[in-house]
Amino acid sequence: MALKNIESKAVDNFRKYLQIPTVHPNIDYEKCVQFLQVQAQELNLPSTVYFAASNKPLVIITWIGQNPQLQSLLLHSHMDVVPVYAEQWNYEPFSAHKDEVGNIYARGAQDMKCVGIQYLETIRLYLKENLTFDRTIHISFSPDEEIGGKLGMKHFVETDEFKALNVGFTLDEGMASPDDVFPVFNGEKTLWHFYIRSRGSPGHASLFHDNTAAEKLMYVVNKMMDWRAGEKAKVSAGVDVGRVTSINMTMLDGGCQFNVVPSELSAGFDIRISPELDERAVLDTLHRWCREAGDGVRVEFIEKNVQAKPTKLDDSNPWWVKFKTEFDKMDLKLKTSIAPGAGDSRYIRQIGIPALGFSPMANTPVLLHDHNEYLNENIFLKGIQIYYNIIKSLASV
Ligand code: ZN
């Protein structure tokens, strides 16, 4: 009966958290912060709120370990969720409706309010059982992950407040999987957004001008498309998508009128560099293609993430060894890979702290950012059991 009560409390908390619409754009995080502060009070744990800007709170709940000088364990999640097309949903997306088979529908059910509550409920179980651990555990809730985390984790990892947490290892979000194999991410691709800007001779469009912006831009665009074709072929040949570089032309700018040859044209790209490529080599190649295209062609970066080394998955990483051992003990299957997207843990890895991306959602369709996002309550509760074993083990590394 006691377990049943704890379970229904956990599901209640999950649904309450989902009912707070921390949805982009222009999120008001206040209710969310209040909710988390109440959670901390109930656990009798201290919480602090760090602000990178007035409306960008980052909440940290701390459970001090028996040996607080040891490096701490950071259990990370983000509070924000992506927008919805409400008319495409079977239930109101912030109602957290639970249907007759226990599926809980809400934006954030998979990405990633489930994980935030699972961390808290795991700690609640330890406290109920009067367990103690050597290492301090911090549970962090960040803003704005879904829009790049500039005033969230990207900013926070650079602060003295973060350094004071003395983090040795981090758990962050993973992904659902439709079968019984849990995806675990140990790295991510390096995201770059940039324009290739090409300046050339303008003039009347009835004439053959030399040195046009379009000819030079096309030289680089074709190089990029050839590169893309090669990477795409690797995926078709079965190479894991985490190990290839994705390249997409996503923006085109320039021109004012059909009969005017423009003086500048630009193509915008989204590329995500595989950890198997060196970012400096990629940059050199881009500059070389621009030089080869001719004068007046350049790269202009809009977003240039720093390449982070993947977290090691061998015996040199005691955190990984514990994680894997607990998985094996539970007789659960996992598959490690490089994450297809880029989340908050990239900022943690960039400063050299190992991190694994893991959300315990096996046998669940992947509905992150999709319509009718849901998580089944039994999968959610099973996730708490999984975290129970893993976090216990990590907190005593
Ligand atoms: Zn997420």
CSV table of C-alpha atoms and ligand atoms in Angstrom, one decimal:
chain,number,residue,atom,x,y,z
A,1,MET,CA,0.0,0.0,0.0
A,2,ALA,CA,2.9,2.3,0.9
A,3,LEU,CA,4.4,1.8,-2.5
A,4,LYS,CA,1.0,2.5,-4.2
A,5,ASN,CA,0.8,5.8,-2.4
A,6,ILE,CA,4.3,6.8,-3.5
A,7,GLU,CA,3.4,5.8,-7.0
A,8,SER,CA,0.2,7.8,-7.2
A,9,LYS,CA,2.1,10.8,-5.6
A,10,ALA,CA,4.7,10.5,-8.4
A,11,VAL,CA,2.2,10.4,-11.2
A,12,ASP,CA,0.3,13.3,-9.6
A,13,ASN,CA,3.5,15.4,-9.5
A,14,PHE,CA,4.3,14.5,-13.0
A,15,ARG,CA,0.8,15.6,-14.2
A,16,LYS,CA,0.9,18.8,-12.2
A,17,TYR,CA,4.3,19.7,-13.7
A,18,LEU,CA,3.0,19.0,-17.2
A,19,GLN,CA,0.0,21.3,-16.5
A,20,ILE,CA,2.3,24.3,-16.1
A,21,PRO,CA,2.6,25.6,-19.7
A,22,THR,CA,6.3,26.4,-20.0
A,23,VAL,CA,5.9,26.6,-23.7
A,24,HIS,CA,7.8,28.8,-26.1
A,25,PRO,CA,7.9,31.6,-27.1
A,26,ASN,CA,8.1,34.1,-24.2
A,27,ILE,CA,7.8,31.6,-21.3
A,28,ASP,CA,6.8,32.8,-17.9
A,29,TYR,CA,8.8,30.4,-15.7
A,30,GLU,CA,7.4,31.7,-12.4
A,31,LYS,CA,4.8,29.0,-11.7
A,32,CYS,CA,7.2,26.3,-12.7
A,33,VAL,CA,9.9,27.6,-10.3
A,34,GLN,CA,7.3,27.8,-7.5
A,35,PHE,CA,6.2,24.2,-8.2
A,36,LEU,CA,9.9,23.0,-7.9
A,37,GLN,CA,10.5,25.0,-4.8
A,38,VAL,CA,7.5,23.3,-3.2
A,39,GLN,CA,8.9,20.0,-4.3
A,40,ALA,CA,12.2,20.8,-2.6
A,41,GLN,CA,10.4,21.9,0.6
A,42,GLU,CA,8.5,18.6,0.7
A,43,LEU,CA,11.8,16.7,0.4
A,44,ASN,CA,13.3,19.0,3.0
A,45,LEU,CA,16.1,19.9,0.7
A,46,PRO,CA,17.5,23.4,0.0
A,47,SER,CA,16.9,25.0,-3.4
A,48,THR,CA,18.5,28.0,-5.1
A,49,VAL,CA,17.4,29.9,-8.2
A,50,TYR,CA,20.1,31.3,-10.4
A,51,PHE,CA,19.1,34.0,-12.9
A,52,ALA,CA,21.1,34.7,-16.1
A,53,ALA,CA,18.5,37.3,-16.9
A,54,SER,CA,15.4,38.5,-14.9
A,55,ASN,CA,13.0,36.0,-16.6
A,56,LYS,CA,15.5,33.1,-17.0
A,57,PRO,CA,15.6,31.1,-13.7
A,58,LEU,CA,17.6,28.0,-13.3
A,59,VAL,CA,16.6,25.9,-10.3
A,60,ILE,CA,19.0,23.7,-8.3
A,61,ILE,CA,17.9,21.4,-5.5
A,62,THR,CA,20.7,20.0,-3.5
A,63,TRP,CA,21.1,16.9,-1.3
A,64,ILE,CA,24.4,17.2,0.5
A,65,GLY,CA,26.4,14.0,0.7
A,66,GLN,CA,28.3,12.5,3.6
A,67,ASN,CA,31.6,13.4,1.9
A,68,PRO,CA,30.8,16.8,0.4
A,69,GLN,CA,34.3,17.5,-0.8
A,70,LEU,CA,33.9,14.7,-3.4
A,71,GLN,CA,32.8,15.7,-6.9
A,72,SER,CA,29.0,15.8,-7.1
A,73,LEU,CA,26.5,14.1,-9.3
A,74,LEU,CA,24.3,16.5,-11.4
A,75,LEU,CA,20.9,15.3,-12.4
A,76,HIS,CA,19.9,17.7,-15.1
A,77,SER,CA,16.6,18.4,-17.0
A,78,HIS,CA,15.1,21.4,-18.8
A,79,MET,CA,11.8,23.1,-17.8
A,80,ASP,CA,10.8,24.4,-21.2
A,81,VAL,CA,8.8,22.7,-24.0
A,82,VAL,CA,8.4,23.3,-27.7
A,83,PRO,CA,5.1,24.8,-29.1
A,84,VAL,CA,2.1,22.8,-30.0
A,85,TYR,CA,-0.5,22.7,-32.8
A,86,ALA,CA,-3.3,22.2,-30.4
A,87,GLU,CA,-5.9,21.4,-33.1
A,88,GLN,CA,-3.8,18.3,-34.0
A,89,TRP,CA,-4.0,16.9,-30.5
A,90,ASN,CA,-6.6,14.5,-29.2
A,91,TYR,CA,-6.5,16.1,-25.8
A,92,GLU,CA,-5.7,19.6,-24.6
A,93,PRO,CA,-1.8,19.6,-24.7
A,94,PHE,CA,-1.5,21.0,-21.2
A,95,SER,CA,-4.2,19.0,-19.5
A,96,ALA,CA,-2.0,16.0,-18.9
A,97,HIS,CA,-5.1,13.8,-19.6
A,98,LYS,CA,-4.7,10.2,-18.6
A,99,ASP,CA,-6.6,7.8,-20.7
A,100,GLU,CA,-7.9,4.3,-19.8
A,101,VAL,CA,-4.6,2.5,-20.4
A,102,GLY,CA,-2.6,5.0,-18.4
A,103,ASN,CA,-1.1,7.1,-21.2
A,104,ILE,CA,-0.6,10.6,-20.0
A,105,TYR,CA,-0.8,13.2,-22.8
A,106,ALA,CA,1.0,16.5,-22.7
A,107,ARG,CA,3.7,18.5,-24.3
A,108,GLY,CA,6.8,17.7,-22.3
A,109,ALA,CA,5.6,14.2,-21.3
A,110,GLN,CA,8.7,12.8,-23.0
A,111,ASP,CA,10.8,15.9,-23.5
A,112,MET,CA,11.5,16.1,-20.7
A,113,LYS,CA,9.3,16.8,-17.7
A,114,CYS,CA,9.1,13.0,-17.0
A,115,VAL,CA,12.8,12.9,-16.2
A,116,GLY,CA,12.8,16.0,-13.9
A,117,ILE,CA,10.0,14.4,-11.8
A,118,GLN,CA,11.6,10.9,-11.9
A,119,TYR,CA,14.8,12.4,-10.4
A,120,LEU,CA,12.8,14.0,-7.6
A,121,GLU,CA,10.8,10.9,-6.9
A,122,THR,CA,13.9,8.8,-6.8
A,123,ILE,CA,15.4,11.1,-4.2
A,124,ARG,CA,12.1,10.9,-2.3
A,125,LEU,CA,12.4,7.1,-2.1
A,126,TYR,CA,16.0,7.3,-0.8
A,127,LEU,CA,15.0,9.8,1.9
A,128,LYS,CA,12.0,7.6,2.9
A,129,GLU,CA,14.4,4.7,3.4
A,130,ASN,CA,16.9,6.9,5.3
A,131,LEU,CA,19.6,6.1,2.8
A,132,THR,CA,22.7,8.3,2.6
A,133,PHE,CA,25.4,8.6,0.0
A,134,ASP,CA,28.9,9.9,-0.1
A,135,ARG,CA,28.4,12.3,-3.0
A,136,THR,CA,26.3,15.4,-3.1
A,137,ILE,CA,23.5,15.2,-5.6
A,138,HIS,CA,22.3,18.4,-7.4
A,139,ILE,CA,19.1,18.3,-9.4
A,140,SER,CA,19.0,21.2,-11.9
A,141,PHE,CA,16.1,22.5,-14.0
A,142,SER,CA,17.2,24.8,-16.8
A,143,PRO,CA,15.3,27.3,-18.9
A,144,ASP,CA,15.4,27.7,-22.7
A,145,GLU,CA,17.1,24.4,-23.7
A,146,GLU,CA,14.7,24.2,-26.7
A,147,ILE,CA,16.0,27.6,-28.0
A,148,GLY,CA,19.7,26.8,-27.5
A,149,GLY,CA,20.1,27.6,-23.8
A,150,LYS,CA,22.0,30.9,-24.3
A,151,LEU,CA,20.5,32.2,-21.1
A,152,GLY,CA,20.2,28.8,-19.6
A,153,MET,CA,22.8,26.1,-19.4
A,154,LYS,CA,25.2,27.7,-21.9
A,155,HIS,CA,25.5,30.7,-19.6
A,156,PHE,CA,25.3,28.8,-16.3
A,157,VAL,CA,28.3,26.5,-16.9
A,158,GLU,CA,30.5,29.5,-17.2
A,159,THR,CA,29.5,30.9,-13.7
A,160,ASP,CA,31.2,30.6,-10.3
A,161,GLU,CA,27.9,29.3,-9.1
A,162,PHE,CA,28.2,26.3,-11.4
A,163,LYS,CA,31.9,25.8,-10.5
A,164,ALA,CA,30.9,25.7,-6.8
A,165,LEU,CA,28.7,22.7,-7.5
A,166,ASN,CA,31.9,20.8,-8.2
A,167,VAL,CA,30.2,18.4,-10.7
A,168,GLY,CA,32.0,15.2,-11.5
A,169,PHE,CA,29.3,13.6,-13.7
A,170,THR,CA,26.0,14.5,-15.3
A,171,LEU,CA,22.8,12.7,-16.3
A,172,ASP,CA,20.7,14.5,-18.9
A,173,GLU,CA,18.0,13.6,-21.4
A,174,GLY,CA,17.9,10.8,-23.9
A,175,MET,CA,15.1,9.6,-26.1
A,176,ALA,CA,12.2,7.1,-26.2
A,177,SER,CA,12.6,3.9,-28.0
A,178,PRO,CA,9.8,1.8,-29.6
A,179,ASP,CA,11.6,-1.5,-28.6
A,180,ASP,CA,13.2,-2.7,-25.4
A,181,VAL,CA,16.6,-1.2,-26.1
A,182,PHE,CA,17.4,2.0,-24.2
A,183,PRO,CA,19.3,4.6,-26.2
A,184,VAL,CA,22.2,6.2,-24.2
A,185,PHE,CA,24.0,9.2,-25.7
A,186,ASN,CA,27.6,9.9,-24.8
A,187,GLY,CA,28.2,12.8,-27.2
A,188,GLU,CA,26.6,15.1,-29.7
A,189,LYS,CA,27.4,16.6,-33.0
A,190,THR,CA,28.7,20.1,-33.2
A,191,LEU,CA,26.1,22.5,-34.5
A,192,TRP,CA,27.0,25.4,-36.8
A,193,HIS,CA,24.7,27.9,-38.5
A,194,PHE,CA,26.4,30.1,-41.1
A,195,TYR,CA,25.9,32.0,-44.2
A,196,ILE,CA,28.1,31.8,-47.3
A,197,ARG,CA,28.0,35.4,-48.4
A,198,SER,CA,29.1,36.1,-52.0
A,199,ARG,CA,29.6,39.7,-53.4
A,200,GLY,CA,30.0,40.2,-57.1
A,201,SER,CA,29.5,42.7,-59.9
A,202,PRO,CA,25.9,44.0,-60.3
A,203,GLY,CA,24.3,45.2,-63.5
A,204,HIS,CA,21.6,44.7,-66.1
A,205,ALA,CA,20.3,41.2,-66.3
A,206,SER,CA,20.4,41.2,-70.1
A,207,LEU,CA,24.2,41.2,-70.1
A,208,PHE,CA,26.9,38.7,-69.3
A,209,HIS,CA,28.8,40.2,-66.4
A,210,ASP,CA,32.0,38.7,-65.1
A,211,ASN,CA,32.4,37.9,-61.4
A,212,THR,CA,28.8,37.5,-60.4
A,213,ALA,CA,27.7,36.8,-56.9
A,214,ALA,CA,25.6,33.8,-58.1
A,215,GLU,CA,28.4,32.0,-60.0
A,216,LYS,CA,30.7,32.3,-57.0
A,217,LEU,CA,28.0,31.3,-54.5
A,218,MET,CA,27.1,28.3,-56.6
A,219,TYR,CA,30.7,27.1,-56.5
A,220,VAL,CA,30.5,26.8,-52.7
A,221,VAL,CA,26.9,25.5,-52.7
A,222,ASN,CA,27.8,22.7,-55.0
A,223,LYS,CA,30.8,21.7,-52.8
A,224,MET,CA,28.4,21.6,-49.8
A,225,MET,CA,25.9,19.5,-51.8
A,226,ASP,CA,28.6,17.1,-52.9
A,227,TRP,CA,29.7,16.7,-49.3
A,228,ARG,CA,26.0,16.2,-48.3
A,229,ALA,CA,25.5,13.5,-50.9
A,230,GLY,CA,28.6,11.6,-49.5
A,231,GLU,CA,27.3,11.8,-46.0
A,232,LYS,CA,23.8,10.8,-47.0
A,233,ALA,CA,25.2,7.8,-48.8
A,234,LYS,CA,26.9,6.7,-45.6
A,235,VAL,CA,23.6,6.7,-43.8
A,236,SER,CA,22.0,4.7,-46.7
A,237,ALA,CA,24.9,2.2,-46.3
A,238,GLY,CA,23.9,1.7,-42.7
A,239,VAL,CA,26.4,3.9,-40.9
A,240,ASP,CA,24.9,5.2,-37.6
A,241,VAL,CA,23.4,8.6,-38.1
A,242,GLY,CA,25.3,9.9,-35.1
A,243,ARG,CA,28.6,9.2,-36.9
A,244,VAL,CA,27.9,11.2,-40.0
A,245,THR,CA,27.8,15.0,-40.5
A,246,SER,CA,24.5,16.4,-41.6
A,247,ILE,CA,24.5,19.3,-44.1
A,248,ASN,CA,21.4,21.2,-45.1
A,249,MET,CA,21.0,24.5,-47.0
A,250,THR,CA,18.1,26.1,-45.1
A,251,MET,CA,18.2,29.8,-46.1
A,252,LEU,CA,18.6,31.8,-49.3
A,253,ASP,CA,19.0,35.6,-49.3
A,254,GLY,CA,19.5,38.3,-51.9
A,255,GLY,CA,18.3,40.0,-55.0
A,256,CYS,CA,15.8,42.8,-55.4
A,257,GLN,CA,14.3,42.5,-58.9
A,258,PHE,CA,14.3,39.9,-61.8
A,259,ASN,CA,16.2,42.2,-64.2
A,260,VAL,CA,18.9,43.3,-61.8
A,261,VAL,CA,22.1,41.1,-61.2
A,262,PRO,CA,22.5,41.4,-57.5
A,263,SER,CA,25.7,42.5,-55.8
A,264,GLU,CA,25.3,40.0,-53.0
A,265,LEU,CA,23.7,36.6,-52.6
A,266,SER,CA,23.9,34.3,-49.6
A,267,ALA,CA,23.1,30.8,-48.7
A,268,GLY,CA,22.5,29.7,-45.1
A,269,PHE,CA,23.5,26.3,-43.8
A,270,ASP,CA,22.7,24.1,-40.8
A,271,ILE,CA,25.5,21.6,-40.3
A,272,ARG,CA,26.0,19.1,-37.4
A,273,ILE,CA,29.6,17.9,-37.4
A,274,SER,CA,30.2,14.3,-36.4
A,275,PRO,CA,32.7,13.8,-33.5
A,276,GLU,CA,34.8,11.8,-35.9
A,277,LEU,CA,35.6,15.0,-37.8
A,278,ASP,CA,37.9,17.7,-36.4
A,279,GLU,CA,36.1,21.0,-36.4
A,280,ARG,CA,39.3,22.9,-37.4
A,281,ALA,CA,39.5,20.8,-40.6
A,282,VAL,CA,35.9,21.6,-41.4
A,283,LEU,CA,36.6,25.3,-40.9
A,284,ASP,CA,39.7,25.1,-43.1
A,285,THR,CA,37.7,23.4,-45.9
A,286,LEU,CA,35.0,26.0,-45.8
A,287,HIS,CA,37.5,28.8,-46.1
A,288,ARG,CA,39.3,27.1,-48.9
A,289,TRP,CA,36.1,26.6,-50.9
A,290,CYS,CA,35.4,30.3,-50.4
A,291,ARG,CA,38.9,31.3,-51.7
A,292,GLU,CA,38.5,28.9,-54.6
A,293,ALA,CA,35.1,30.5,-55.5
A,294,GLY,CA,36.8,33.9,-55.9
A,295,ASP,CA,37.1,37.3,-54.3
A,296,GLY,CA,34.3,38.5,-52.1
A,297,VAL,CA,33.1,35.1,-50.8
A,298,ARG,CA,33.2,34.5,-47.1
A,299,VAL,CA,31.7,32.6,-44.2
A,300,GLU,CA,29.6,34.4,-41.7
A,301,PHE,CA,28.8,32.5,-38.5
A,302,ILE,CA,25.5,32.9,-36.8
A,303,GLU,CA,25.9,30.0,-34.4
A,304,LYS,CA,29.2,28.2,-33.9
A,305,ASN,CA,29.2,25.6,-31.1
A,306,VAL,CA,32.6,24.4,-29.8
A,307,GLN,CA,33.3,20.8,-30.4
A,308,ALA,CA,33.2,18.7,-27.2
A,309,LYS,CA,34.8,15.3,-26.8
A,310,PRO,CA,32.3,12.5,-26.3
A,311,THR,CA,32.1,11.0,-22.9
A,312,LYS,CA,34.4,7.9,-22.6
A,313,LEU,CA,32.7,4.5,-22.6
A,314,ASP,CA,35.5,2.4,-21.2
A,315,ASP,CA,37.1,1.4,-17.9
A,316,SER,CA,38.8,4.7,-17.6
A,317,ASN,CA,35.4,6.3,-16.8
A,318,PRO,CA,34.2,5.0,-13.4
A,319,TRP,CA,30.8,6.7,-13.9
A,320,TRP,CA,30.2,4.8,-17.1
A,321,VAL,CA,31.3,1.5,-15.5
A,322,LYS,CA,28.7,2.0,-12.6
A,323,PHE,CA,26.0,3.0,-15.1
A,324,LYS,CA,26.6,0.0,-17.3
A,325,THR,CA,26.9,-2.4,-14.4
A,326,GLU,CA,23.5,-1.4,-13.0
A,327,PHE,CA,22.0,-1.8,-16.4
A,328,ASP,CA,23.3,-5.3,-16.7
A,329,LYS,CA,22.2,-6.2,-13.2
A,330,MET,CA,18.6,-5.1,-14.1
A,331,ASP,CA,19.0,-7.2,-17.2
A,332,LEU,CA,18.1,-4.2,-19.4
A,333,LYS,CA,19.5,-3.6,-22.9
A,334,LEU,CA,21.2,-0.3,-23.9
A,335,LYS,CA,22.7,1.1,-27.1
A,336,THR,CA,25.2,3.9,-26.9
A,337,SER,CA,25.5,6.5,-29.7
A,338,ILE,CA,26.0,10.1,-30.5
A,339,ALA,CA,22.8,12.1,-30.1
A,340,PRO,CA,21.2,13.3,-33.3
A,341,GLY,CA,20.3,16.7,-31.8
A,342,ALA,CA,22.1,19.0,-29.4
A,343,GLY,CA,20.9,19.6,-25.9
A,344,ASP,CA,22.2,21.1,-22.7
A,345,SER,CA,24.7,18.4,-22.1
A,346,ARG,CA,26.9,19.7,-24.9
A,347,TYR,CA,27.7,22.7,-22.6
A,348,ILE,CA,28.6,20.4,-19.8
A,349,ARG,CA,30.9,18.2,-22.0
A,350,GLN,CA,32.5,21.3,-23.5
A,351,ILE,CA,33.9,22.2,-20.1
A,352,GLY,CA,35.2,18.6,-19.7
A,353,ILE,CA,32.6,17.1,-17.5
A,354,PRO,CA,31.4,13.6,-18.6
A,355,ALA,CA,27.7,13.3,-19.3
A,356,LEU,CA,25.3,10.6,-20.4
A,357,GLY,CA,21.9,11.3,-22.1
A,358,PHE,CA,19.3,8.8,-20.9
A,359,SER,CA,15.5,9.0,-20.5
A,360,PRO,CA,14.1,5.7,-19.3
A,361,MET,CA,11.3,5.3,-22.0
A,362,ALA,CA,11.6,1.9,-23.7
A,363,ASN,CA,8.6,0.4,-25.5
A,364,THR,CA,7.4,3.9,-26.2
A,365,PRO,CA,6.9,5.6,-29.6
A,366,VAL,CA,9.3,8.5,-30.1
A,367,LEU,CA,7.0,11.6,-29.8
A,368,LEU,CA,9.4,14.3,-28.7
A,369,HIS,CA,8.2,17.6,-30.4
A,370,ASP,CA,5.4,15.6,-32.1
A,371,HIS,CA,1.6,15.9,-31.8
A,372,ASN,CA,0.0,13.8,-29.0
A,373,GLU,CA,3.2,13.4,-27.1
A,374,TYR,CA,2.5,11.0,-24.2
A,375,LEU,CA,4.1,8.7,-21.7
A,376,ASN,CA,2.5,5.7,-20.1
A,377,GLU,CA,2.3,5.9,-16.3
A,378,ASN,CA,3.7,2.4,-15.9
A,379,ILE,CA,6.7,3.3,-18.1
A,380,PHE,CA,7.1,6.4,-16.0
A,381,LEU,CA,7.0,4.5,-12.8
A,382,LYS,CA,9.4,1.8,-14.1
A,383,GLY,CA,11.8,4.7,-15.0
A,384,ILE,CA,11.9,5.7,-11.3
A,385,GLN,CA,13.0,2.1,-10.4
A,386,ILE,CA,15.7,2.2,-13.0
A,387,TYR,CA,16.9,5.6,-11.8
A,388,TYR,CA,16.7,4.3,-8.2
A,389,ASN,CA,19.4,1.7,-8.9
A,390,ILE,CA,21.5,3.8,-11.2
A,391,ILE,CA,21.7,7.0,-9.1
A,392,LYS,CA,22.3,5.0,-5.9
A,393,SER,CA,25.3,3.5,-7.6
A,394,LEU,CA,26.6,6.7,-9.1
A,395,ALA,CA,26.3,8.6,-5.8
A,396,SER,CA,28.7,6.1,-4.3
A,397,VAL,CA,31.3,6.0,-7.1
B,1,ZN,ZN,14.6,18.0,-24.4
